[in-house]
Amino acid sequence: MEGKKPLDGRIQIQGSKNAALPILAACMLIPGLCVLNNCPDITDIECMCSLLKSTGAVINTVAADTKTTTQTGNRIEINTCSVRGNRLPERYVSAMRSSVIMMGAMLGRLGEVYVNYPGGCVIGERPIDLHLYGLEKLGAQIWIEGNHIHAYADELKGAVIDFPFSSVGATQNIILAAVTARGTTVIKNAAREPEITELCKFLNRAGACIDYSGTMLKTGRIVIQGVELSKLHGVTYDIISDRIVAGTYLFAALAAGGEITLENIPIRQLDSICDTIKGMGAVIAVDEVRNELAIDASDRDKIVNLSYIQTDVYPDFPTDLQSPLLVAACMAKGKLVVREKIFSSRFRIVEELQRMGAEISIEGDTAVVTGGRELEGRTVIARELRGGAALVIAGLCASGITTVADSGYIRRGYQDIVGDFAGLGAHIRYVD
Ligand code: UD1
């Protein structure tokens, strides 16, 4: 890409990866046909579909008709009536951390699962102890040998599961296992991310009995009354749009300048992101009727750094947008201190940004960015999904040509980042 060109135009936000993945896993529990609209066309979703197929599920993927609907990506039809296989192939499990949530669904459906330790982005230590603790509390027996995990349950039984801290994946895994467990499960300190709400909504539409509403956002408490597997039925569901992709494009506009409008956005989920962006001097206008959000970051003199931002669980600033924030901070005036509270190695992008001329220092979980330095185009290497997207943003801000190598990581979560930015007027293209 050739940078230093402000962004301008409108962009449609894709369906949410982090909502679609657990909902696809949930289809494993439902002995019927489920239809998911607005699924993002990304490699993590392909990977989850491959996992489902490996168990005997029949999957049909149809491109969304963008002329007649506001939906993007694909409609995915999943029929798990004939699933039998309980061994998840290592090549898919190692490719994606989210594969671990198949454990809860498979225990609920088949009572047994063989899986290896999951892979995923290299953003720091990502243990699964909370997942295993919760499944054991529900009555699963778990054997671990080297990299291999074998879990078995004659019958899952409801229990009180009190997580020491909140984990999105562990909460999803336990919800999936508890849906057909005998009796009542109470999850305390459950994660409160919107993707949890989406999973619960989907499962309730399919016949589950989950109380996640009311005060849940305050208390982090979810109560699940187990139902018979035969009571669950197929359902059609629209995947919400992706708050992290929306945030990525907002930070791109903040960093590169210009005026863009995002269509099809999850407005209510963007509060902390919009607060940060407004605090940094851009103008944000929300149109709730049309479900659109516009950002104007064209007056560059007004773009300044806040003094301190820390990532935290929802509704606070999301760790997934910490790398795009770093790039925007490089382009703003003043100093920003960023503390990463969720993942230990999420500053891997910093080395690449420094090679482009950024002034960033790291101490432990904290980065200090001194903004206002010119970035210069280089060949940089993507090492994980969100960091990779942030390097593309850096390229849009830099003088000269930037090439992002290993951009396959970005395809895990962004349908077409190159096409999206090209549509906003950026000089950007794929190279072989
Ligand atoms: C999910 C998201 C990811 C996001 C993250 C935090 C998906 C597919 N991924 O990841 O994009 O960045 O939430 O919002 O939805 N932990 C343990 N033991 C466990 C599980 C987690 O120590 O058993 C720790 C993790 O190392 C991390 C923290 O808990 O430090 C939060 O992780 P978690 O919420 O589980 O993230 P994921 O579900 O992996």
CSV table of C-alpha atoms and ligand atoms in Angstrom, one decimal:
chain,number,residue,atom,x,y,z
A,1,MET,CA,0.0,0.0,0.0
A,2,GLU,CA,1.0,3.6,-0.5
A,3,GLY,CA,0.1,5.7,2.5
A,4,LYS,CA,-0.6,9.2,3.4
A,5,LYS,CA,-3.9,9.4,1.7
A,6,PRO,CA,-7.0,10.2,3.9
A,7,LEU,CA,-9.8,7.7,3.8
A,8,ASP,CA,-13.1,8.7,2.4
A,9,GLY,CA,-16.4,6.8,1.8
A,10,ARG,CA,-18.8,4.3,3.2
A,11,ILE,CA,-18.2,0.7,4.3
A,12,GLN,CA,-20.4,-2.2,5.2
A,13,ILE,CA,-19.4,-4.0,8.4
A,14,GLN,CA,-19.1,-7.8,8.2
A,15,GLY,CA,-20.7,-10.3,10.5
A,16,SER,CA,-18.9,-11.0,13.9
A,17,LYS,CA,-16.3,-13.7,14.0
A,18,ASN,CA,-16.4,-14.0,17.8
A,19,ALA,CA,-20.2,-14.3,17.7
A,20,ALA,CA,-20.4,-16.8,14.8
A,21,LEU,CA,-17.7,-19.2,16.1
A,22,PRO,CA,-19.5,-20.3,19.3
A,23,ILE,CA,-22.9,-20.3,17.6
A,24,LEU,CA,-21.4,-22.7,15.0
A,25,ALA,CA,-20.1,-24.9,17.8
A,26,ALA,CA,-23.6,-24.7,19.4
A,27,CYS,CA,-25.1,-26.2,16.2
A,28,MET,CA,-23.3,-29.4,17.3
A,29,LEU,CA,-25.8,-29.6,20.1
A,30,ILE,CA,-28.9,-29.3,18.0
A,31,PRO,CA,-30.2,-32.3,16.2
A,32,GLY,CA,-31.8,-30.4,13.3
A,33,LEU,CA,-31.1,-27.9,10.6
A,34,CYS,CA,-29.7,-24.5,11.7
A,35,VAL,CA,-29.3,-21.6,9.2
A,36,LEU,CA,-26.9,-18.8,10.1
A,37,ASN,CA,-27.1,-15.6,8.1
A,38,ASN,CA,-24.4,-12.9,7.8
A,39,CYS,CA,-21.5,-15.3,8.7
A,40,PRO,CA,-18.2,-13.6,7.8
A,41,ASP,CA,-16.3,-15.2,4.9
A,42,ILE,CA,-13.1,-15.7,6.9
A,43,THR,CA,-10.7,-18.6,7.4
A,44,ASP,CA,-11.5,-19.1,11.1
A,45,ILE,CA,-15.1,-19.8,10.1
A,46,GLU,CA,-13.9,-22.2,7.4
A,47,CYS,CA,-11.9,-23.9,10.2
A,48,MET,CA,-14.9,-24.2,12.5
A,49,CYS,CA,-17.0,-25.6,9.6
A,50,SER,CA,-14.2,-28.2,8.9
A,51,LEU,CA,-14.3,-29.2,12.6
A,52,LEU,CA,-18.1,-29.7,12.4
A,53,LYS,CA,-17.8,-31.7,9.1
A,54,SER,CA,-15.2,-33.9,10.7
A,55,THR,CA,-17.9,-35.1,13.1
A,56,GLY,CA,-20.3,-35.9,10.4
A,57,ALA,CA,-22.2,-32.6,10.2
A,58,VAL,CA,-23.5,-31.6,6.7
A,59,ILE,CA,-22.7,-28.0,5.9
A,60,ASN,CA,-23.8,-25.9,3.0
A,61,THR,CA,-22.4,-22.4,2.4
A,62,VAL,CA,-24.2,-19.9,0.2
A,63,ALA,CA,-22.9,-16.4,-0.6
A,64,ALA,CA,-25.2,-13.7,0.8
A,65,ASP,CA,-27.3,-11.8,-1.8
A,66,THR,CA,-25.9,-8.3,-1.1
A,67,LYS,CA,-28.4,-6.8,-3.6
A,68,THR,CA,-31.5,-7.7,-1.6
A,69,THR,CA,-30.2,-7.7,2.0
A,70,THR,CA,-27.9,-5.7,4.1
A,71,GLN,CA,-26.1,-8.9,5.0
A,72,THR,CA,-22.6,-9.7,3.9
A,73,GLY,CA,-20.5,-12.9,3.8
A,74,ASN,CA,-22.3,-16.2,3.7
A,75,ARG,CA,-25.4,-18.0,4.8
A,76,ILE,CA,-24.3,-21.3,6.4
A,77,GLU,CA,-26.7,-24.2,6.8
A,78,ILE,CA,-25.7,-26.8,9.3
A,79,ASN,CA,-27.3,-30.1,9.7
A,80,THR,CA,-25.9,-32.2,12.6
A,81,CYS,CA,-28.5,-35.0,12.5
A,82,SER,CA,-25.9,-37.6,11.6
A,83,VAL,CA,-23.0,-36.6,13.8
A,84,ARG,CA,-21.1,-39.5,15.3
A,85,GLY,CA,-17.4,-38.7,15.2
A,86,ASN,CA,-16.0,-37.6,18.6
A,87,ARG,CA,-12.3,-37.1,17.6
A,88,LEU,CA,-11.5,-33.6,16.4
A,89,PRO,CA,-8.7,-33.5,13.9
A,90,GLU,CA,-5.5,-31.9,15.2
A,91,ARG,CA,-4.9,-29.9,12.1
A,92,TYR,CA,-8.0,-27.8,12.7
A,93,VAL,CA,-7.8,-27.7,16.5
A,94,SER,CA,-4.2,-26.5,16.4
A,95,ALA,CA,-5.1,-23.8,13.9
A,96,MET,CA,-7.7,-22.0,16.1
A,97,ARG,CA,-8.1,-21.4,19.8
A,98,SER,CA,-11.9,-21.4,19.6
A,99,SER,CA,-11.9,-25.1,18.7
A,100,VAL,CA,-11.7,-25.7,22.5
A,101,ILE,CA,-15.4,-24.7,22.9
A,102,MET,CA,-16.4,-27.7,20.8
A,103,MET,CA,-15.6,-29.7,24.0
A,104,GLY,CA,-18.7,-28.5,25.8
A,105,ALA,CA,-21.0,-29.0,22.8
A,106,MET,CA,-19.6,-32.5,22.1
A,107,LEU,CA,-19.9,-33.6,25.7
A,108,GLY,CA,-23.5,-32.4,25.6
A,109,ARG,CA,-24.3,-34.1,22.3
A,110,LEU,CA,-22.2,-37.3,22.4
A,111,GLY,CA,-20.9,-37.6,25.9
A,112,GLU,CA,-17.3,-37.9,24.8
A,113,VAL,CA,-14.6,-36.0,22.9
A,114,TYR,CA,-11.0,-36.4,22.0
A,115,VAL,CA,-9.2,-33.2,21.2
A,116,ASN,CA,-5.7,-31.8,21.5
A,117,TYR,CA,-4.6,-28.5,23.1
A,118,PRO,CA,-5.9,-25.7,20.9
A,119,GLY,CA,-3.8,-23.2,18.9
A,120,GLY,CA,-4.6,-19.7,17.8
A,121,CYS,CA,-2.9,-16.3,17.7
A,122,VAL,CA,0.4,-16.0,19.5
A,123,ILE,CA,-0.7,-13.2,21.8
A,124,GLY,CA,0.5,-14.6,25.1
A,125,GLU,CA,-0.2,-17.6,27.3
A,126,ARG,CA,-3.6,-18.9,26.7
A,127,PRO,CA,-4.3,-21.7,29.2
A,128,ILE,CA,-7.6,-23.7,29.2
A,129,ASP,CA,-7.6,-24.5,32.9
A,130,LEU,CA,-10.9,-22.6,33.5
A,131,HIS,CA,-12.6,-24.6,30.7
A,132,LEU,CA,-11.5,-27.9,32.2
A,133,TYR,CA,-12.4,-26.9,35.7
A,134,GLY,CA,-15.9,-26.0,34.6
A,135,LEU,CA,-16.4,-29.2,32.6
A,136,GLU,CA,-15.2,-31.3,35.5
A,137,LYS,CA,-17.6,-29.5,37.9
A,138,LEU,CA,-20.4,-30.5,35.5
A,139,GLY,CA,-19.3,-34.2,35.9
A,140,ALA,CA,-17.0,-34.7,33.0
A,141,GLN,CA,-14.0,-36.9,33.5
A,142,ILE,CA,-10.9,-35.6,31.8
A,143,TRP,CA,-7.7,-37.3,31.0
A,144,ILE,CA,-4.7,-35.4,29.6
A,145,GLU,CA,-1.7,-37.1,28.0
A,146,GLY,CA,0.9,-34.9,26.5
A,147,ASN,CA,-1.0,-32.7,24.0
A,148,HIS,CA,-4.1,-34.9,24.0
A,149,ILE,CA,-7.3,-34.4,26.0
A,150,HIS,CA,-10.0,-37.0,26.4
A,151,ALA,CA,-13.2,-36.0,28.1
A,152,TYR,CA,-16.1,-38.3,28.9
A,153,ALA,CA,-19.4,-37.9,30.7
A,154,ASP,CA,-22.1,-40.6,31.3
A,155,GLU,CA,-24.3,-37.8,32.2
A,156,LEU,CA,-23.6,-34.1,32.8
A,157,LYS,CA,-25.1,-32.6,36.0
A,158,GLY,CA,-25.9,-29.0,36.7
A,159,ALA,CA,-23.5,-27.3,39.2
A,160,VAL,CA,-22.4,-24.0,40.6
A,161,ILE,CA,-19.3,-22.8,38.7
A,162,ASP,CA,-17.5,-19.9,40.2
A,163,PHE,CA,-14.8,-18.6,37.9
A,164,PRO,CA,-11.9,-16.8,39.6
A,165,PHE,CA,-11.9,-14.3,36.8
A,166,SER,CA,-13.9,-13.9,33.6
A,167,SER,CA,-13.1,-15.8,30.5
A,168,VAL,CA,-15.1,-15.5,27.3
A,169,GLY,CA,-14.2,-19.0,25.9
A,170,ALA,CA,-14.6,-20.8,29.3
A,171,THR,CA,-18.0,-19.2,29.8
A,172,GLN,CA,-19.1,-20.3,26.3
A,173,ASN,CA,-17.8,-23.8,26.8
A,174,ILE,CA,-19.7,-24.2,30.1
A,175,ILE,CA,-22.9,-22.8,28.7
A,176,LEU,CA,-22.7,-25.3,25.8
A,177,ALA,CA,-22.1,-28.2,28.2
A,178,ALA,CA,-24.8,-27.1,30.6
A,179,VAL,CA,-27.7,-26.7,28.1
A,180,THR,CA,-28.5,-30.4,28.2
A,181,ALA,CA,-27.1,-31.2,31.6
A,182,ARG,CA,-29.5,-32.6,34.3
A,183,GLY,CA,-30.6,-29.8,36.6
A,184,THR,CA,-29.5,-26.2,37.1
A,185,THR,CA,-26.1,-24.7,36.4
A,186,VAL,CA,-25.1,-21.4,37.8
A,187,ILE,CA,-22.1,-19.6,36.3
A,188,LYS,CA,-20.7,-16.9,38.6
A,189,ASN,CA,-18.2,-14.4,37.3
A,190,ALA,CA,-19.3,-15.2,33.7
A,191,ALA,CA,-17.9,-13.1,30.9
A,192,ARG,CA,-20.2,-10.3,29.9
A,193,GLU,CA,-19.1,-9.7,26.3
A,194,PRO,CA,-21.9,-9.3,23.7
A,195,GLU,CA,-20.9,-12.5,22.1
A,196,ILE,CA,-22.0,-14.4,25.2
A,197,THR,CA,-25.4,-12.7,25.0
A,198,GLU,CA,-25.6,-13.8,21.3
A,199,LEU,CA,-24.8,-17.4,22.1
A,200,CYS,CA,-27.5,-17.5,24.9
A,201,LYS,CA,-30.0,-15.8,22.6
A,202,PHE,CA,-29.3,-18.4,19.8
A,203,LEU,CA,-29.5,-21.3,22.2
A,204,ASN,CA,-32.8,-20.1,23.7
A,205,ARG,CA,-34.3,-19.8,20.3
A,206,ALA,CA,-33.3,-23.4,19.7
A,207,GLY,CA,-35.1,-24.5,22.8
A,208,ALA,CA,-32.5,-24.0,25.6
A,209,CYS,CA,-33.4,-22.4,28.9
A,210,ILE,CA,-30.8,-19.8,29.8
A,211,ASP,CA,-31.3,-16.8,32.0
A,212,TYR,CA,-28.7,-14.3,31.0
A,213,SER,CA,-30.7,-11.1,31.0
A,214,GLY,CA,-31.6,-8.5,33.6
A,215,THR,CA,-28.8,-7.9,35.9
A,216,MET,CA,-26.4,-10.2,34.2
A,217,LEU,CA,-24.2,-7.4,32.9
A,218,LYS,CA,-23.8,-6.2,36.5
A,219,THR,CA,-23.4,-9.5,38.3
A,220,GLY,CA,-21.8,-11.8,35.7
A,221,ARG,CA,-24.3,-14.5,36.7
A,222,ILE,CA,-25.9,-16.9,34.2
A,223,VAL,CA,-28.4,-19.6,35.2
A,224,ILE,CA,-29.1,-22.5,32.9
A,225,GLN,CA,-31.9,-25.1,33.4
A,226,GLY,CA,-30.9,-28.2,31.6
A,227,VAL,CA,-33.3,-29.5,28.9
A,228,GLU,CA,-33.5,-32.9,27.1
A,229,LEU,CA,-31.4,-33.0,23.9
A,230,SER,CA,-34.6,-34.0,22.0
A,231,LYS,CA,-36.2,-30.6,23.0
A,232,LEU,CA,-33.6,-28.7,21.0
A,233,HIS,CA,-34.6,-27.8,17.4
A,234,GLY,CA,-33.2,-26.1,14.4
A,235,VAL,CA,-33.4,-22.4,14.1
A,236,THR,CA,-32.5,-19.5,11.6
A,237,TYR,CA,-30.4,-16.8,13.1
A,238,ASP,CA,-28.7,-13.6,12.0
A,239,ILE,CA,-25.1,-13.1,13.2
A,240,ILE,CA,-24.6,-9.6,14.5
A,241,SER,CA,-22.1,-7.3,12.9
A,242,ASP,CA,-18.5,-7.3,14.1
A,243,ARG,CA,-17.7,-4.7,16.8
A,244,ILE,CA,-13.9,-5.3,16.5
A,245,VAL,CA,-13.9,-4.9,12.7
A,246,ALA,CA,-16.0,-1.7,13.1
A,247,GLY,CA,-13.5,-0.5,15.7
A,248,THR,CA,-10.5,-1.4,13.4
A,249,TYR,CA,-11.9,0.9,10.6
A,250,LEU,CA,-12.7,3.7,13.1
A,251,PHE,CA,-9.1,3.6,14.3
A,252,ALA,CA,-7.9,3.5,10.7
A,253,ALA,CA,-9.8,6.7,10.0
A,254,LEU,CA,-8.5,8.3,13.2
A,255,ALA,CA,-4.9,7.3,12.2
A,256,ALA,CA,-4.9,8.1,8.5
A,257,GLY,CA,-7.4,11.0,8.6
A,258,GLY,CA,-10.5,11.5,6.5
A,259,GLU,CA,-14.2,11.0,6.9
A,260,ILE,CA,-15.9,7.6,6.6
A,261,THR,CA,-19.3,6.1,7.4
A,262,LEU,CA,-19.7,2.6,8.7
A,263,GLU,CA,-23.0,0.9,7.8
A,264,ASN,CA,-24.6,-2.0,9.6
A,265,ILE,CA,-22.9,-1.5,12.9
A,266,PRO,CA,-23.5,-2.8,16.5
A,267,ILE,CA,-24.0,0.7,17.9
A,268,ARG,CA,-24.6,-0.2,21.5
A,269,GLN,CA,-21.4,-2.2,21.7
A,270,LEU,CA,-19.1,0.6,20.6
A,271,ASP,CA,-19.4,2.9,23.5
A,272,SER,CA,-15.9,2.6,25.0
A,273,ILE,CA,-14.4,2.7,21.5
A,274,CYS,CA,-16.3,5.8,20.5
A,275,ASP,CA,-15.5,7.5,23.9
A,276,THR,CA,-11.8,6.9,23.2
A,277,ILE,CA,-12.0,8.2,19.6
A,278,LYS,CA,-13.9,11.3,20.6
A,279,GLY,CA,-11.4,11.9,23.4
A,280,MET,CA,-8.7,11.8,20.8
A,281,GLY,CA,-10.3,14.6,18.9
A,282,ALA,CA,-12.3,13.0,16.1
A,283,VAL,CA,-16.0,13.9,15.6
A,284,ILE,CA,-18.4,10.9,15.7
A,285,ALA,CA,-22.0,11.0,14.5
A,286,VAL,CA,-24.4,8.2,15.1
A,287,ASP,CA,-27.6,7.6,13.1
A,288,GLU,CA,-29.5,5.0,15.1
A,289,VAL,CA,-32.3,4.7,12.6
A,290,ARG,CA,-30.1,3.8,9.7
A,291,ASN,CA,-27.7,1.9,11.9
A,292,GLU,CA,-24.7,4.0,10.8
A,293,LEU,CA,-21.8,5.7,12.4
A,294,ALA,CA,-19.7,8.4,10.8
A,295,ILE,CA,-16.2,9.5,11.9
A,296,ASP,CA,-14.6,12.8,10.8
A,297,ALA,CA,-10.8,12.9,11.6
A,298,SER,CA,-9.9,15.3,8.9
A,299,ASP,CA,-8.8,18.2,11.1
A,300,ARG,CA,-5.4,16.8,12.0
A,301,ASP,CA,-4.5,19.6,14.4
A,302,LYS,CA,-7.3,18.3,16.7
A,303,ILE,CA,-6.1,14.7,16.9
A,304,VAL,CA,-4.3,14.3,20.2
A,305,ASN,CA,-3.5,11.4,22.6
A,306,LEU,CA,-5.3,10.7,25.8
A,307,SER,CA,-2.9,10.2,28.6
A,308,TYR,CA,-3.8,6.7,29.6
A,309,ILE,CA,-5.9,3.8,28.3
A,310,GLN,CA,-6.1,0.2,29.6
A,311,THR,CA,-7.7,-2.8,28.0
A,312,ASP,CA,-10.2,-4.7,30.1
A,313,VAL,CA,-13.2,-7.0,29.8
A,314,TYR,CA,-16.4,-5.6,28.2
A,315,PRO,CA,-17.7,-2.9,28.4
A,316,ASP,CA,-14.2,-1.4,28.8
A,317,PHE,CA,-11.7,-1.0,26.0
A,318,PRO,CA,-11.2,-4.3,24.2
A,319,THR,CA,-7.8,-6.0,24.0
A,320,ASP,CA,-8.6,-6.8,20.3
A,321,LEU,CA,-8.3,-3.1,19.4
A,322,GLN,CA,-5.2,-2.4,21.4
A,323,SER,CA,-2.9,-2.7,18.3
A,324,PRO,CA,-5.0,-0.4,16.0
A,325,LEU,CA,-5.1,2.0,19.0
A,326,LEU,CA,-1.3,2.0,19.1
A,327,VAL,CA,-1.1,3.0,15.4
A,328,ALA,CA,-3.6,5.8,15.9
A,329,ALA,CA,-1.6,7.0,18.9
A,330,CYS,CA,1.5,7.1,16.8
A,331,MET,CA,-0.2,9.6,14.5
A,332,ALA,CA,-1.7,11.8,17.2
A,333,LYS,CA,0.0,14.6,19.1
A,334,GLY,CA,1.3,13.9,22.6
A,335,LYS,CA,2.0,10.8,24.7
A,336,LEU,CA,-0.2,7.8,25.4
A,337,VAL,CA,0.4,5.1,28.0
A,338,VAL,CA,-1.4,1.9,27.2
A,339,ARG,CA,-1.7,-1.0,29.7
A,340,GLU,CA,-2.6,-4.4,28.3
A,341,LYS,CA,-4.5,-6.3,31.0
A,342,ILE,CA,-5.8,-9.3,29.2
A,343,PHE,CA,-3.0,-11.0,27.0
A,344,SER,CA,0.7,-10.9,27.9
A,345,SER,CA,2.2,-10.8,24.4
A,346,ARG,CA,0.0,-8.4,22.7
A,347,PHE,CA,2.8,-5.9,22.0
A,348,ARG,CA,4.5,-8.0,19.3
A,349,ILE,CA,3.5,-5.5,16.7
A,350,VAL,CA,5.6,-2.8,18.4
A,351,GLU,CA,8.9,-4.0,16.9
A,352,GLU,CA,7.5,-3.7,13.4
A,353,LEU,CA,6.1,-0.3,14.1
A,354,GLN,CA,9.5,0.8,15.5
A,355,ARG,CA,11.1,-0.3,12.2
A,356,MET,CA,8.6,2.1,10.5
A,357,GLY,CA,9.8,4.9,12.7
A,358,ALA,CA,7.3,4.8,15.6
A,359,GLU,CA,8.5,5.9,19.0
A,360,ILE,CA,7.1,3.3,21.4
A,361,SER,CA,8.7,1.8,24.5
A,362,ILE,CA,7.5,-1.2,26.4
A,363,GLU,CA,7.8,-2.1,30.1
A,364,GLY,CA,6.0,-5.3,31.1
A,365,ASP,CA,2.3,-4.9,30.3
A,366,THR,CA,2.6,-1.2,29.5
A,367,ALA,CA,3.5,0.6,26.3
A,368,VAL,CA,4.3,4.3,26.0
A,369,VAL,CA,3.7,5.9,22.6
A,370,THR,CA,5.1,9.3,21.7
A,371,GLY,CA,2.9,10.4,18.9
A,372,GLY,CA,3.6,12.8,16.0
A,373,ARG,CA,6.5,10.9,14.5
A,374,GLU,CA,6.5,10.2,10.7
A,375,LEU,CA,6.1,6.6,9.7
A,376,GLU,CA,8.0,5.3,6.8
A,377,GLY,CA,6.9,2.4,4.5
A,378,ARG,CA,8.7,-0.9,5.0
A,379,THR,CA,8.1,-4.6,4.6
A,380,VAL,CA,6.7,-5.7,7.9
A,381,ILE,CA,5.5,-9.1,9.1
A,382,ALA,CA,2.0,-9.9,10.5
A,383,ARG,CA,2.3,-12.3,13.4
A,384,GLU,CA,-1.3,-12.4,14.5
A,385,LEU,CA,-4.7,-11.3,13.5
A,386,ARG,CA,-5.3,-7.9,15.1
A,387,GLY,CA,-1.7,-6.9,15.0
A,388,GLY,CA,-1.7,-7.7,11.3
A,389,ALA,CA,-4.7,-5.5,10.7
A,390,ALA,CA,-2.9,-2.7,12.6
A,391,LEU,CA,0.1,-3.0,10.4
A,392,VAL,CA,-2.1,-2.4,7.4
A,393,ILE,CA,-3.4,0.8,9.1
A,394,ALA,CA,0.3,1.8,9.8
A,395,GLY,CA,0.9,1.4,6.1
A,396,LEU,CA,-2.0,3.7,5.2
A,397,CYS,CA,-0.3,6.4,7.4
A,398,ALA,CA,3.3,5.9,6.3
A,399,SER,CA,5.2,7.6,3.5
A,400,GLY,CA,6.2,5.4,0.6
A,401,ILE,CA,5.3,1.8,0.1
A,402,THR,CA,4.5,-0.7,2.9
A,403,THR,CA,4.2,-4.4,2.4
A,404,VAL,CA,2.6,-6.6,5.0
A,405,ALA,CA,3.9,-10.1,4.8
A,406,ASP,CA,2.1,-13.2,6.2
A,407,SER,CA,-1.2,-11.4,5.7
A,408,GLY,CA,-3.0,-14.8,5.9
A,409,TYR,CA,-3.3,-14.1,9.7
A,410,ILE,CA,-5.6,-11.1,8.8
A,411,ARG,CA,-7.9,-13.3,6.7
A,412,ARG,CA,-8.7,-15.2,9.9
A,413,GLY,CA,-10.9,-12.3,10.9
A,414,TYR,CA,-11.3,-9.8,8.1
A,415,GLN,CA,-13.3,-10.7,5.0
A,416,ASP,CA,-11.5,-8.3,2.7
A,417,ILE,CA,-9.4,-5.7,4.4
A,418,VAL,CA,-7.7,-4.8,1.2
A,419,GLY,CA,-11.0,-4.4,-0.8
A,420,ASP,CA,-12.5,-2.4,2.2
A,421,PHE,CA,-9.7,0.1,2.3
A,422,ALA,CA,-9.5,0.3,-1.5
A,423,GLY,CA,-13.2,1.2,-1.4
A,424,LEU,CA,-12.3,4.0,1.0
A,425,GLY,CA,-9.8,5.4,-1.5
A,426,ALA,CA,-6.6,3.8,-0.2
A,427,HIS,CA,-3.9,2.8,-2.6
A,428,ILE,CA,-3.7,-0.8,-1.6
A,429,ARG,CA,-3.7,-4.2,-3.4
A,430,TYR,CA,-2.9,-7.8,-2.8
A,431,VAL,CA,0.5,-9.1,-4.1
A,432,ASP,CA,1.3,-12.8,-4.6
B,1,UD1,C1,-11.9,-14.3,23.4
B,1,UD1,C2,-11.9,-13.7,22.0
B,1,UD1,C3,-10.7,-12.8,21.7
B,1,UD1,C4,-10.6,-11.8,22.8
B,1,UD1,C5,-10.7,-12.4,24.2
B,1,UD1,C6,-10.8,-11.3,25.3
B,1,UD1,C7,-13.1,-15.3,20.6
B,1,UD1,C8,-13.0,-16.3,19.5
B,1,UD1,N1,-11.9,-14.8,21.0
B,1,UD1,O1,-10.8,-15.1,23.5
B,1,UD1,O2,-10.8,-12.2,20.5
B,1,UD1,O3,-9.4,-11.1,22.7
B,1,UD1,O4,-11.9,-13.2,24.3
B,1,UD1,O5,-11.9,-10.5,25.1
B,1,UD1,O6,-14.2,-14.9,21.1
B,1,UD1,N2,-7.5,-17.6,30.7
B,1,UD1,C9,-7.0,-18.5,31.6
B,1,UD1,N3,-7.5,-19.8,31.7
B,1,UD1,C10,-8.5,-20.2,30.9
B,1,UD1,C11,-9.1,-19.3,29.9
B,1,UD1,C12,-8.5,-18.0,29.9
B,1,UD1,O7,-6.1,-18.2,32.3
B,1,UD1,O8,-8.9,-21.4,31.0
B,1,UD1,C13,-7.0,-16.2,30.6
B,1,UD1,C14,-6.4,-15.9,29.2
B,1,UD1,O9,-5.1,-16.4,29.1
B,1,UD1,C15,-6.5,-14.4,29.2
B,1,UD1,C16,-7.9,-14.2,29.9
B,1,UD1,O10,-8.1,-15.4,30.7
B,1,UD1,O11,-5.5,-13.8,29.9
B,1,UD1,C17,-9.0,-13.9,29.0
B,1,UD1,O12,-9.1,-14.9,28.0
B,1,UD1,P1,-10.5,-15.3,27.4
B,1,UD1,O13,-11.6,-14.4,27.8
B,1,UD1,O14,-10.8,-16.8,27.7
B,1,UD1,O15,-10.2,-15.1,25.9
B,1,UD1,P2,-10.7,-16.1,24.7
B,1,UD1,O16,-12.0,-16.7,25.0
B,1,UD1,O17,-9.5,-17.0,24.4
